[in-house]
Coordinates of C-alpha atoms in Angstrom, one line a residue:
Chain A
M14 CA -16.1 118.0 85.7
T15 CA -15.3 114.6 84.3
P16 CA -15.9 111.9 86.7
P17 CA -12.6 110.1 87.5
A18 CA -12.2 106.8 85.9
K19 CA -12.5 104.5 88.8
S20 CA -10.4 101.4 89.0
T21 CA -12.2 98.1 89.0
A22 CA -14.6 98.2 91.9
A23 CA -14.1 95.4 94.4
P24 CA -16.9 94.0 96.5
E25 CA -16.5 94.4 100.3
W26 CA -16.7 91.4 102.5
A27 CA -16.8 91.9 106.2
S28 CA -13.8 90.5 108.1
D29 CA -16.1 88.1 109.8
D30 CA -17.7 86.9 106.5
P31 CA -18.1 83.1 106.8
T32 CA -16.3 82.7 103.5
V33 CA -13.1 84.0 105.0
G34 CA -13.3 81.3 107.7
L35 CA -14.1 78.6 105.1
C36 CA -11.1 79.7 103.0
L37 CA -8.9 79.2 106.1
E38 CA -10.3 75.7 106.3
G39 CA -9.3 75.2 102.7
R40 CA -12.8 74.8 101.3
A41 CA -12.5 74.8 97.5
D42 CA -15.8 76.6 96.9
A43 CA -14.9 79.4 99.3
I44 CA -11.5 79.8 97.7
E45 CA -13.2 80.1 94.3
R46 CA -15.7 82.6 95.6
L47 CA -12.9 84.7 97.1
F48 CA -11.0 84.5 93.8
R49 CA -14.0 85.4 91.7
A50 CA -14.9 88.3 93.9
Y51 CA -11.5 90.0 94.1
S52 CA -9.7 88.8 91.0
P53 CA -10.9 91.7 88.8
M54 CA -9.5 94.2 91.3
V55 CA -6.2 92.3 91.7
Q56 CA -5.8 91.9 87.9
S57 CA -6.5 95.6 87.4
V58 CA -3.8 96.6 90.0
I59 CA -1.2 94.2 88.7
G60 CA -2.0 95.0 85.0
K61 CA -1.6 98.7 85.6
L62 CA 1.5 98.5 87.7
V63 CA 3.4 95.9 85.7
G64 CA 1.9 96.4 82.2
P65 CA 1.6 93.8 79.5
T66 CA 3.6 90.7 80.5
P67 CA 3.3 87.0 80.0
D68 CA 3.9 86.6 83.7
F69 CA 0.5 88.2 84.4
E70 CA -1.2 84.9 85.3
D71 CA 1.7 84.0 87.6
L72 CA 1.5 87.3 89.4
V73 CA -2.3 87.1 90.0
Q74 CA -1.9 83.5 91.3
T75 CA 1.0 84.6 93.6
T76 CA -1.1 87.4 95.0
F77 CA -3.9 85.0 95.9
A78 CA -1.5 82.3 97.1
E79 CA 0.1 84.9 99.5
A80 CA -3.3 86.1 100.6
L81 CA -4.6 82.6 101.4
G82 CA -1.3 81.8 103.2
N83 CA -1.7 84.8 105.4
L84 CA -5.4 85.0 105.7
S85 CA -5.2 84.0 109.4
R86 CA -3.3 87.2 110.0
F87 CA -6.1 89.4 108.5
R88 CA -7.6 91.0 111.5
G89 CA -10.1 93.2 109.7
E90 CA -8.4 96.4 110.6
A91 CA -8.4 97.3 106.9
K92 CA -10.9 96.4 104.2
L93 CA -10.3 93.0 102.6
S94 CA -9.9 94.7 99.3
T95 CA -7.3 97.1 100.7
W96 CA -5.4 94.2 102.3
L97 CA -5.4 92.3 99.0
C98 CA -4.4 95.4 97.1
G99 CA -1.4 95.8 99.4
I100 CA -0.4 92.2 98.6
A101 CA -0.8 92.8 94.9
V102 CA 1.4 95.9 95.1
H103 CA 4.0 93.9 97.0
V104 CA 4.0 91.2 94.4
A105 CA 4.2 93.7 91.6
H106 CA 7.1 95.4 93.3
H107 CA 8.9 92.1 93.9
H108 CA 8.5 91.3 90.2
L109 CA 9.6 94.7 88.9
R110 CA 12.6 94.7 91.3
A111 CA 13.8 91.5 89.8
G112 CA 14.3 93.5 86.6
K113 CA 13.3 90.8 84.2
V114 CA 10.0 92.0 83.0
R115 CA 9.1 90.3 79.7
R116 CA 7.0 92.3 77.4
H117 CA 5.5 89.9 74.8
V118 CA 1.9 89.1 75.6
P119 CA 0.3 85.7 75.0
L120 CA -2.9 85.6 73.0
E121 CA -4.6 84.2 76.0
L122 CA -4.5 87.6 77.7
V123 CA -7.6 89.1 76.2
A124 CA -8.5 92.8 76.4
K125 CA -11.8 93.2 78.1
D126 CA -13.8 96.2 77.3
G127 CA -14.5 96.8 80.9
G128 CA -15.2 100.5 81.0
P129 CA -16.2 103.3 78.8
H130 CA -13.4 104.6 76.6
G131 CA -12.3 108.0 77.6
P132 CA -11.7 110.9 75.3
F133 CA -8.1 110.1 75.0
V134 CA -8.7 106.8 73.3
A135 CA -11.1 108.4 70.9
E136 CA -8.6 111.0 70.0
I137 CA -5.8 108.5 69.5
R138 CA -7.9 106.6 67.1
G139 CA -8.6 109.8 65.2
A140 CA -5.1 111.0 65.4
D141 CA -3.0 108.1 64.5
Q142 CA -4.5 104.9 63.3
S143 CA -1.1 103.3 62.8
I144 CA -0.3 102.9 66.5
D145 CA -2.7 100.8 68.4
N146 CA -3.3 101.3 72.0
R147 CA -1.8 98.1 73.2
R148 CA 1.5 98.9 71.4
L149 CA 1.5 102.3 73.0
S150 CA 0.9 100.8 76.4
T151 CA 3.7 98.4 75.9
R152 CA 6.0 101.2 74.8
L153 CA 5.1 103.3 77.8
H154 CA 5.7 100.4 80.2
Q155 CA 9.0 99.8 78.6
L156 CA 10.0 103.3 79.5
L157 CA 8.5 102.9 82.9
D158 CA 10.7 99.8 83.3
R159 CA 13.7 102.2 83.5
I160 CA 12.3 104.0 86.5
A161 CA 12.9 102.5 89.9
P162 CA 10.0 100.2 90.9
K163 CA 9.1 102.2 94.1
K164 CA 8.9 105.4 92.2
R165 CA 7.0 103.9 89.3
I166 CA 4.5 102.2 91.5
A167 CA 3.8 105.3 93.5
L168 CA 3.2 107.3 90.3
L169 CA 1.0 104.7 88.7
L170 CA -1.1 104.1 91.8
Y171 CA -1.8 107.8 91.9
V172 CA -2.5 108.4 88.2
L173 CA -4.0 105.1 87.1
E174 CA -5.6 103.7 90.3
D175 CA -6.8 107.1 91.6
R176 CA -5.3 106.4 95.0
S177 CA -4.6 109.3 97.4
V178 CA -1.0 109.9 98.6
Q179 CA -2.1 108.7 102.0
E180 CA -3.4 105.4 100.6
I181 CA -0.3 104.9 98.5
A182 CA 1.9 105.5 101.5
A183 CA -0.1 102.9 103.5
L184 CA 0.0 100.4 100.6
M185 CA 3.8 100.8 100.2
K186 CA 4.5 101.1 103.9
A187 CA 6.2 104.5 103.3
T188 CA 5.8 108.0 104.7
Q189 CA 3.7 110.5 102.8
T190 CA 6.7 112.6 102.3
A191 CA 8.6 109.7 100.7
T192 CA 5.6 108.9 98.6
R193 CA 5.3 112.5 97.3
S194 CA 9.1 112.5 96.6
R195 CA 8.9 109.2 94.7
M196 CA 6.0 110.5 92.6
F197 CA 7.9 113.7 91.8
F198 CA 11.0 112.0 90.6
A199 CA 9.1 109.3 88.7
R200 CA 7.2 112.0 86.9
R201 CA 10.4 113.9 86.0
E202 CA 12.1 110.8 84.8
L203 CA 9.1 109.7 82.7
R204 CA 8.9 113.2 81.2
M205 CA 12.6 113.0 80.2
L206 CA 12.3 109.5 78.8
I207 CA 9.2 110.4 76.7
A208 CA 11.0 113.5 75.5
A209 CA 13.9 111.3 74.3
D210 CA 11.6 108.8 72.6
S211 CA 10.8 110.1 69.1
E212 CA 7.7 107.9 68.6
L213 CA 6.0 108.7 71.9
R214 CA 7.0 112.4 71.7
E215 CA 5.4 112.7 68.3
L216 CA 2.3 110.9 69.4
A217 CA 2.0 113.1 72.5
S218 CA 2.3 116.2 70.3
E219 CA -0.3 114.9 67.9
I220 CA -2.8 114.0 70.6
F221 CA -2.3 117.1 72.7
A222 CA -1.2 119.6 70.1
K223 CA -3.9 122.0 71.2
P224 CA -5.1 122.8 74.6
P225 CA -8.0 120.5 75.5
A226 CA -10.6 123.2 75.3
G227 CA -14.1 121.9 75.5
R228 CA -13.0 118.5 76.7
A229 CA -15.5 117.4 79.3
Chain B
M29 CA -3.2 133.6 84.3
S30 CA -1.8 131.0 86.6
S31 CA 1.9 130.4 86.8
C32 CA 3.8 127.5 85.2
R33 CA 4.6 126.2 88.6
R34 CA 1.0 126.1 89.7
T35 CA -0.1 124.5 86.4
Q36 CA 2.6 121.8 86.7
R37 CA 1.5 121.1 90.2
H38 CA -2.1 120.5 89.0
L39 CA -1.2 118.6 85.8
L40 CA -1.4 115.2 87.3
E41 CA -4.8 116.0 88.8
V42 CA -5.9 117.0 85.3
V43 CA -4.4 113.9 83.7
R44 CA -6.2 111.6 86.2
R45 CA -9.3 113.7 85.9
T46 CA -9.7 114.5 89.6
A47 CA -9.2 118.2 89.3
S48 CA -12.1 120.5 90.1
D49 CA -13.7 122.4 87.2
A50 CA -12.1 125.6 88.5
V51 CA -8.6 124.1 88.5
R52 CA -9.1 122.4 85.1
L53 CA -10.3 125.6 83.5
E54 CA -7.4 127.5 85.1
V55 CA -4.9 124.9 83.7
E56 CA -6.5 124.9 80.3
A57 CA -6.4 128.7 80.2
H58 CA -2.7 128.6 81.0
L59 CA -2.0 125.9 78.4
E60 CA -3.5 128.1 75.7
D61 CA -0.4 130.3 75.8
C62 CA 2.4 128.2 77.4
V63 CA 4.2 125.9 75.0
A64 CA 6.4 124.4 77.8
C65 CA 3.4 123.4 79.8
Q66 CA 1.6 122.1 76.7
E67 CA 4.6 119.7 76.2
E68 CA 4.5 118.6 79.8
R69 CA 0.8 118.0 79.6
A70 CA 1.2 116.1 76.4
R71 CA 3.8 113.8 77.8
L72 CA 2.0 113.1 81.1
G73 CA -1.2 112.8 79.2
L74 CA 0.1 109.6 77.7
L75 CA -0.4 108.1 81.1
G76 CA -4.1 108.9 80.7
V77 CA -4.0 106.6 77.6
I78 CA -3.0 103.7 79.7
K79 CA -5.6 104.6 82.2
D80 CA -8.4 104.6 79.7
Q81 CA -7.2 101.5 77.9
A82 CA -9.1 98.3 78.2
I83 CA -7.5 96.2 80.9
A84 CA -6.1 92.9 79.9
H85 CA -7.9 90.2 81.9
L86 CA -7.2 86.6 82.3
G87 CA -9.3 84.3 80.2
E88 CA -11.7 81.9 81.8
A89 CA -9.3 78.9 81.3
A90 CA -6.5 80.8 83.1
E91 CA -8.8 81.7 86.0
R92 CA -9.9 78.1 86.4
R93 CA -6.2 77.0 86.4
I94 CA -5.4 79.4 89.1
V95 CA -8.4 78.4 91.3
K96 CA -7.4 74.7 90.9
R97 CA -3.8 75.5 91.9
L98 CA -4.9 77.6 94.9
V99 CA -7.2 74.8 96.1
D100 CA -4.4 72.2 95.6
R101 CA -2.1 74.4 97.5
R102 CA -4.2 74.0 100.6
A103 CA -3.3 70.3 100.5
A104 CA 0.4 70.7 99.6
P105 CA 2.6 73.8 99.2
L106 CA 2.5 74.9 95.6
P107 CA 5.9 75.2 94.0
G108 CA 6.5 78.3 91.9
R109 CA 6.6 82.0 92.5
G110 CA 4.2 82.1 95.4
A111 CA 6.1 79.5 97.3
A112 CA 9.4 81.2 96.5
L113 CA 8.1 84.5 97.7
G114 CA 6.9 83.0 101.0
A115 CA 9.8 80.6 101.3
K116 CA 12.5 83.3 101.4
P117 CA 11.4 84.9 104.6
R118 CA 10.8 81.5 106.2
A119 CA 14.3 80.3 105.2
V120 CA 15.8 83.5 106.5
F121 CA 13.9 83.1 109.8
F122 CA 15.0 79.4 110.0
V123 CA 18.7 80.2 109.4
G124 CA 18.5 83.1 111.8
A125 CA 17.0 81.0 114.5
L126 CA 19.6 78.3 114.0
T127 CA 22.4 80.9 114.2
L128 CA 21.0 82.5 117.3
T129 CA 20.7 79.1 119.0
A130 CA 24.3 78.2 118.1
L131 CA 25.4 81.6 119.5
V132 CA 23.5 81.1 122.7
L133 CA 24.9 77.6 123.1
S134 CA 28.4 78.9 122.4
L135 CA 28.1 81.5 125.1
R136 CA 26.7 79.0 127.6
L137 CA 29.4 76.5 126.8
G138 CA 32.0 79.1 127.2
F139 CA 33.3 79.2 123.6
F140 CA 33.7 82.9 123.9
R141 CA 35.6 82.7 127.2
R142 CA 38.7 81.6 125.5
A143 CA 38.4 81.4 121.8
P144 CA 41.4 80.0 120.0
G145 CA 43.9 82.8 120.3
G146 CA 41.3 84.9 122.1
P147 CA 41.8 86.5 125.5
A148 CA 41.0 84.8 128.9
E149 CA 38.6 86.1 131.4
G150 CA 40.2 89.0 133.3
E151 CA 43.3 89.1 131.1
R152 CA 45.1 92.3 131.2
I153 CA 46.5 93.6 127.9
Q154 CA 49.3 96.2 127.8
A155 CA 49.8 96.8 124.1
T156 CA 53.3 97.7 122.8
S157 CA 52.1 97.8 119.3
S158 CA 48.7 98.1 117.6
G159 CA 46.7 94.9 117.0
T160 CA 43.2 93.4 117.3
I161 CA 41.4 90.9 119.6
S162 CA 38.0 89.4 119.4
F163 CA 35.7 88.3 122.1
G164 CA 32.0 88.4 123.0
G165 CA 31.0 89.1 119.4
A166 CA 33.1 92.2 119.3
Q167 CA 36.3 93.0 117.4
I168 CA 38.6 95.4 119.2
A169 CA 41.4 97.2 117.4
Y170 CA 43.8 98.9 119.8
E171 CA 46.7 101.3 119.4
A172 CA 50.2 100.9 120.8
G173 CA 50.3 102.0 124.4
T174 CA 46.7 100.8 125.1
A175 CA 46.1 99.2 128.5
M176 CA 42.9 97.3 129.1
T177 CA 41.4 94.3 130.9
V178 CA 39.0 92.1 129.1
H179 CA 36.0 90.1 130.5
P180 CA 34.7 87.9 127.7
V181 CA 32.1 86.2 130.0
G182 CA 30.3 89.5 130.7
R183 CA 31.1 91.0 127.3
H184 CA 32.9 93.8 129.1
L185 CA 36.2 95.6 128.7
S186 CA 37.9 98.1 131.0
L187 CA 40.1 100.7 129.2
T188 CA 42.6 102.5 131.3
R189 CA 44.9 104.0 128.7
G190 CA 45.2 104.4 124.9
E191 CA 42.6 104.1 122.2
I192 CA 40.4 101.3 120.9
E193 CA 38.0 100.9 118.0
V194 CA 35.2 98.5 118.8
D195 CA 33.0 96.8 116.2
V196 CA 30.1 94.9 118.0
T197 CA 28.0 92.4 116.2
E198 CA 24.3 93.0 116.5
G199 CA 21.9 90.3 117.8
L200 CA 24.0 88.7 120.6
P201 CA 22.4 88.4 124.0
G202 CA 23.3 91.1 126.5
R203 CA 25.0 94.4 126.0
F204 CA 28.6 95.0 125.3
R205 CA 30.2 97.5 127.6
V206 CA 33.4 99.5 127.6
T207 CA 34.3 101.0 131.0
T208 CA 36.8 103.8 131.4
T209 CA 37.9 105.6 134.5
G210 CA 35.1 108.1 134.2
F211 CA 32.2 106.7 132.2
I212 CA 30.7 103.6 130.6
V213 CA 29.9 103.0 127.0
E214 CA 27.0 100.6 126.4
V215 CA 26.1 99.3 123.0
L216 CA 23.9 96.7 121.3
G217 CA 25.5 96.6 117.9
T218 CA 27.6 99.3 116.5
R219 CA 31.1 100.6 115.8
F220 CA 32.9 103.2 117.9
V221 CA 36.2 104.6 119.1
V222 CA 36.9 105.0 122.8
T223 CA 39.7 106.7 124.7
P224 CA 39.6 107.1 128.4
T225 CA 38.1 110.6 128.0
S226 CA 36.1 110.5 124.7
V227 CA 33.9 108.5 122.5
H228 CA 33.2 108.7 118.8
T229 CA 30.5 106.7 117.1
L230 CA 31.1 105.4 113.6
R231 CA 28.0 103.3 113.1
G232 CA 24.7 102.7 115.0
H233 CA 24.4 104.4 118.4
V234 CA 25.9 104.1 121.8
R235 CA 24.8 105.1 125.3
I236 CA 27.2 106.8 127.6
L237 CA 26.6 106.3 131.3
D238 CA 28.4 107.6 134.4
L239 CA 29.8 105.0 136.8
R240 CA 26.5 105.1 138.7
E241 CA 24.8 104.2 135.5
H242 CA 23.0 107.5 134.9
E243 CA 22.8 108.3 131.3
L244 CA 25.0 111.1 130.1
A245 CA 24.4 111.0 126.4
V246 CA 23.3 109.0 123.4
L247 CA 25.6 109.2 120.5
H248 CA 24.5 108.5 117.0
A249 CA 26.7 107.7 114.0
G250 CA 29.2 110.5 113.3
E251 CA 28.7 112.1 116.7
S252 CA 31.4 112.5 119.4
W253 CA 31.4 113.0 123.1
S254 CA 34.2 114.1 125.4
A255 CA 34.3 113.8 129.2
A256 CA 36.2 117.1 129.5
A257 CA 33.7 119.0 127.4
D258 CA 30.9 117.4 129.4
A259 CA 32.5 118.4 132.7
A260 CA 33.1 122.0 131.3
S261 CA 29.4 122.3 130.4
A262 CA 28.5 121.0 133.8
R263 CA 30.7 123.7 135.4
S264 CA 29.2 126.4 133.3
T265 CA 25.7 125.5 134.4
P266 CA 25.3 127.1 137.8
E267 CA 22.2 125.2 138.9
A268 CA 23.8 121.9 138.1
P269 CA 26.1 120.4 140.7
A270 CA 29.6 120.5 139.4
R271 CA 31.1 117.3 138.3
A272 CA 34.8 116.9 138.1
A273 CA 36.4 115.5 135.0
P274 CA 37.1 111.9 135.3
S275 CA 40.4 110.9 136.6
A276 CA 42.5 108.7 134.3
S277 CA 45.0 107.8 137.0
V278 CA 45.0 104.3 138.4
S279 CA 46.8 103.4 141.4
P280 CA 48.9 100.2 141.3
G281 CA 47.0 97.3 142.5
A282 CA 43.7 99.1 142.4
P283 CA 40.9 97.8 140.2
D284 CA 41.2 98.9 136.6
V285 CA 38.2 101.2 136.9
A286 CA 39.0 104.0 139.3
K287 CA 36.1 105.6 141.0
P288 CA 35.1 108.8 139.3
A289 CA 36.1 112.0 141.0
S290 CA 32.5 112.3 142.2
P291 CA 29.9 112.2 139.6
S292 CA 26.8 113.6 141.1
P293 CA 23.9 111.1 141.0
E294 CA 21.5 114.0 140.8
R295 CA 22.9 115.4 137.6
H296 CA 21.4 114.1 134.4
P297 CA 22.9 116.4 131.7
S298 CA 20.3 117.1 129.1
V299 CA 21.3 115.8 125.7
A300 CA 20.9 118.2 122.9
P301 CA 18.1 117.4 120.4
R302 CA 19.4 115.1 117.8
Q303 CA 20.4 116.9 114.6
P304 CA 18.9 115.5 111.4
S305 CA 21.4 113.4 109.5
V306 CA 22.6 114.3 106.0
S307 CA 20.4 111.6 104.5
E308 CA 17.4 112.9 106.4
L309 CA 18.1 116.4 105.2
L310 CA 18.5 115.1 101.6
S311 CA 15.2 113.3 101.9
R312 CA 13.5 116.5 103.1
T313 CA 15.2 118.4 100.2
R314 CA 13.6 116.0 97.7
A315 CA 10.3 116.4 99.3
A316 CA 10.6 120.2 99.1
L317 CA 11.5 119.9 95.5
A318 CA 8.5 117.7 94.9
D319 CA 6.4 120.5 96.4
G320 CA 8.1 123.0 94.1
D321 CA 9.7 124.8 97.0
A322 CA 13.1 125.6 95.6
E323 CA 14.0 128.1 98.3
G324 CA 13.2 125.6 101.1
A325 CA 15.2 123.0 99.2
R326 CA 18.2 125.3 99.0
T327 CA 18.1 126.0 102.7
L328 CA 18.1 122.3 103.5
I329 CA 21.0 121.8 101.1
Q330 CA 23.0 124.4 103.0
R331 CA 22.3 122.6 106.2
A332 CA 23.3 119.2 104.7
R333 CA 26.6 120.8 103.4
A334 CA 27.3 122.1 106.9
R335 CA 27.2 118.6 108.3
S336 CA 30.3 117.3 106.5
P337 CA 28.6 114.9 104.1
S338 CA 30.3 111.8 102.8
D339 CA 31.5 111.8 99.2
A340 CA 28.4 110.0 98.0
D341 CA 26.1 112.4 99.8
A342 CA 28.1 115.3 98.5
A343 CA 27.4 114.1 94.9
A344 CA 23.7 113.7 95.7
I345 CA 23.7 117.3 97.2
E346 CA 25.2 118.7 94.0
L347 CA 22.6 117.0 91.9
L348 CA 19.8 118.3 94.1
D349 CA 21.4 121.7 94.0
A350 CA 21.1 121.7 90.2
D351 CA 17.5 120.5 90.5
T352 CA 16.7 123.5 92.7
W353 CA 17.6 125.8 89.9
L354 CA 15.4 123.8 87.5
V355 CA 12.4 123.7 89.9
G356 CA 13.0 127.4 90.6
G357 CA 12.5 128.2 86.9
H358 CA 16.2 129.1 86.2
P359 CA 17.2 126.6 83.4
D360 CA 20.4 128.5 82.5
E361 CA 21.7 128.2 86.1
A362 CA 20.5 124.6 86.2
V363 CA 22.6 123.8 83.1
S364 CA 25.6 125.5 84.7
A365 CA 25.1 123.5 87.9
F366 CA 24.8 120.2 86.0
R367 CA 28.0 121.1 84.0
R368 CA 29.9 121.7 87.3
L369 CA 28.7 118.4 88.7
F370 CA 29.7 116.6 85.5
R371 CA 33.2 118.2 85.6
R372 CA 33.7 117.4 89.2
R373 CA 32.3 113.9 89.4
P374 CA 32.4 112.2 86.0
G375 CA 32.7 108.8 87.6
A376 CA 29.7 109.1 89.9
P377 CA 26.1 108.1 88.9
E378 CA 25.1 111.7 89.6
G379 CA 27.8 112.9 87.1
E380 CA 26.4 110.6 84.4
M381 CA 22.8 111.8 85.1
A382 CA 24.1 115.5 85.0
S383 CA 25.8 114.9 81.7
F384 CA 22.7 113.5 80.0
T385 CA 20.4 116.1 81.6
I386 CA 22.6 118.9 80.1
G387 CA 21.9 117.6 76.6
Q388 CA 18.2 117.1 77.3
L389 CA 17.8 120.6 78.8
L390 CA 19.6 122.3 76.0
A391 CA 17.6 120.4 73.4
E392 CA 14.4 121.4 75.1
R393 CA 15.5 125.0 75.0
G394 CA 16.1 124.8 71.3
A395 CA 19.9 125.1 71.5
H396 CA 20.4 122.3 69.0
V397 CA 24.1 122.6 68.4
E398 CA 25.0 122.8 72.1
A399 CA 22.6 120.0 72.8
A400 CA 24.2 117.8 70.2
S401 CA 27.6 118.6 71.5
A402 CA 26.5 117.7 75.1
L403 CA 24.9 114.5 74.0
N404 CA 28.0 113.5 72.1
D405 CA 30.1 114.2 75.2
Y406 CA 27.7 112.0 77.1
L407 CA 28.1 109.1 74.6
A408 CA 31.9 109.5 74.6
H409 CA 32.1 109.4 78.4
Y410 CA 29.5 106.8 79.0
P411 CA 29.4 104.4 76.1
Q412 CA 27.7 101.8 78.3
G413 CA 25.6 104.4 80.2
R414 CA 22.0 104.2 81.4
F415 CA 20.8 106.8 78.8
V416 CA 22.7 105.7 75.8
R417 CA 19.7 104.7 73.8
E418 CA 17.8 108.0 74.6
A419 CA 20.9 110.1 73.9
R420 CA 21.3 108.4 70.4
E421 CA 17.6 108.9 69.6
R422 CA 17.8 112.5 70.7
L423 CA 20.9 113.1 68.6
A424 CA 19.2 111.6 65.6
Q425 CA 16.2 114.0 66.1
L426 CA 18.5 117.0 66.5
Q427 CA 20.3 116.0 63.3
A428 CA 17.0 115.6 61.4
A429 CA 15.8 119.0 62.7
P430 CA 16.1 121.9 60.3

């Protein structure tokens, strides 16, 4: 069985970690340490939920600003990473709900080869060199923009972030039934949207023309 | 070989690569022969592309900028998105607190005792024609022939005759009460209709008490209660002490609220378990569909239909009904159901969705001519619709197809 592609692993600080207290005091070095420790995880979550956008930096900053502003309320009942992830999901939802997601990406946002490329990427490169992955991602996110933010976030947290339904329900403050329902309808709408998009449909057919026999 | 339904259920697990080897092999075996599931897998598989794609990360300069702003923010609030996001709840809280203070002061200073044009404390109203009055944060619409006495100070109204519709604003201190000759209606914030013998809740919920303040029932939106029916049910219950129906007669000079015929203090009639609302049933229907349980969804739809749904809910029910056919593996019936929905409700969002879905389904089933016709119908009916771009693209594909 292929090991699941894990999202960016976040370090775990204890709730009584002295850095948390120092952040509350406004110590610059502590704030930087918090940011450096959890920024990859937050960037990963926002990047996957919102997709390529020039507002990326703004969204990451907002997440940490909200976190620092509410750090005194963090009681350690959840892991710090889970708590921060919840804020990132809320910020992403807030942004998507506004309905003004811009899709051109500044050059400053660089792609980091953070993990091993999976078989899908290798196949894409072999299948169609003319469409590069980033363009495909942008195209897919443009379609996802047409799906209601709550449904979209539930589906993407499940597929891209490997979160369980229980975790997604907790992050989105919804019931598990509602979460399953959102995922179902997001999946159906996405299927219909891809079916109606000639470029993506052809690409999907090319990549997955044959059953993935032998794929690890 | 596994079924399409089972395969579809596991496809997301396969795409995110958390399926066990057994499930993955089962799915792959099914995909060998099933074109429809291959297509579904191909489309969902594109999500796997995003998953595997290198994640865009902020550059070092951007990260330094953020850290600097975060540190600066500790000294002074940072303008921008973060501040805006946090500022909104704070502003709402601030405005809410101000409003509440003003309302409390108004009550204390007696503004509600006699608002301009409002009733005085203890004023008796004998309506010869219908009208409205406002006091204590409630607006009361009354019918001709209504007799009542109002008590703005205690947010209380005694109804002796006729019918009133009360709309109570939420959030004010104390409870608003309507007293009749046989029972009391107590609310926090809601809208309801009261006659001396019955109550019907339009919004929120109300508590019905007997005159000794024992709870008789809790009514939610859309539910009704009648004193006569309550008394009849009391009589038909041998072990419960009989309670006479409330008397509506008021002797001259007597207080507005006559004593009840003798409501037994021991009797606390049990309230039937609350039936799920239409929206709850629809929510459960969606969940059943998400689990692939078409039969369960159909049962829930029948229950929702039996509860006299609103027009908007009825449209949602019809859309879900069509979905049950789709989930149940009956695309022809699904197309028929979507057609019916479109014919009946062309102006509703569900009608638009149905119209586009007909074209999509027909195209996927290879009925190119019918699909093109359905998509043209969609474009003609909804030139500014939500799926115009997809419909045009699909039409172009159909025309290009041999």
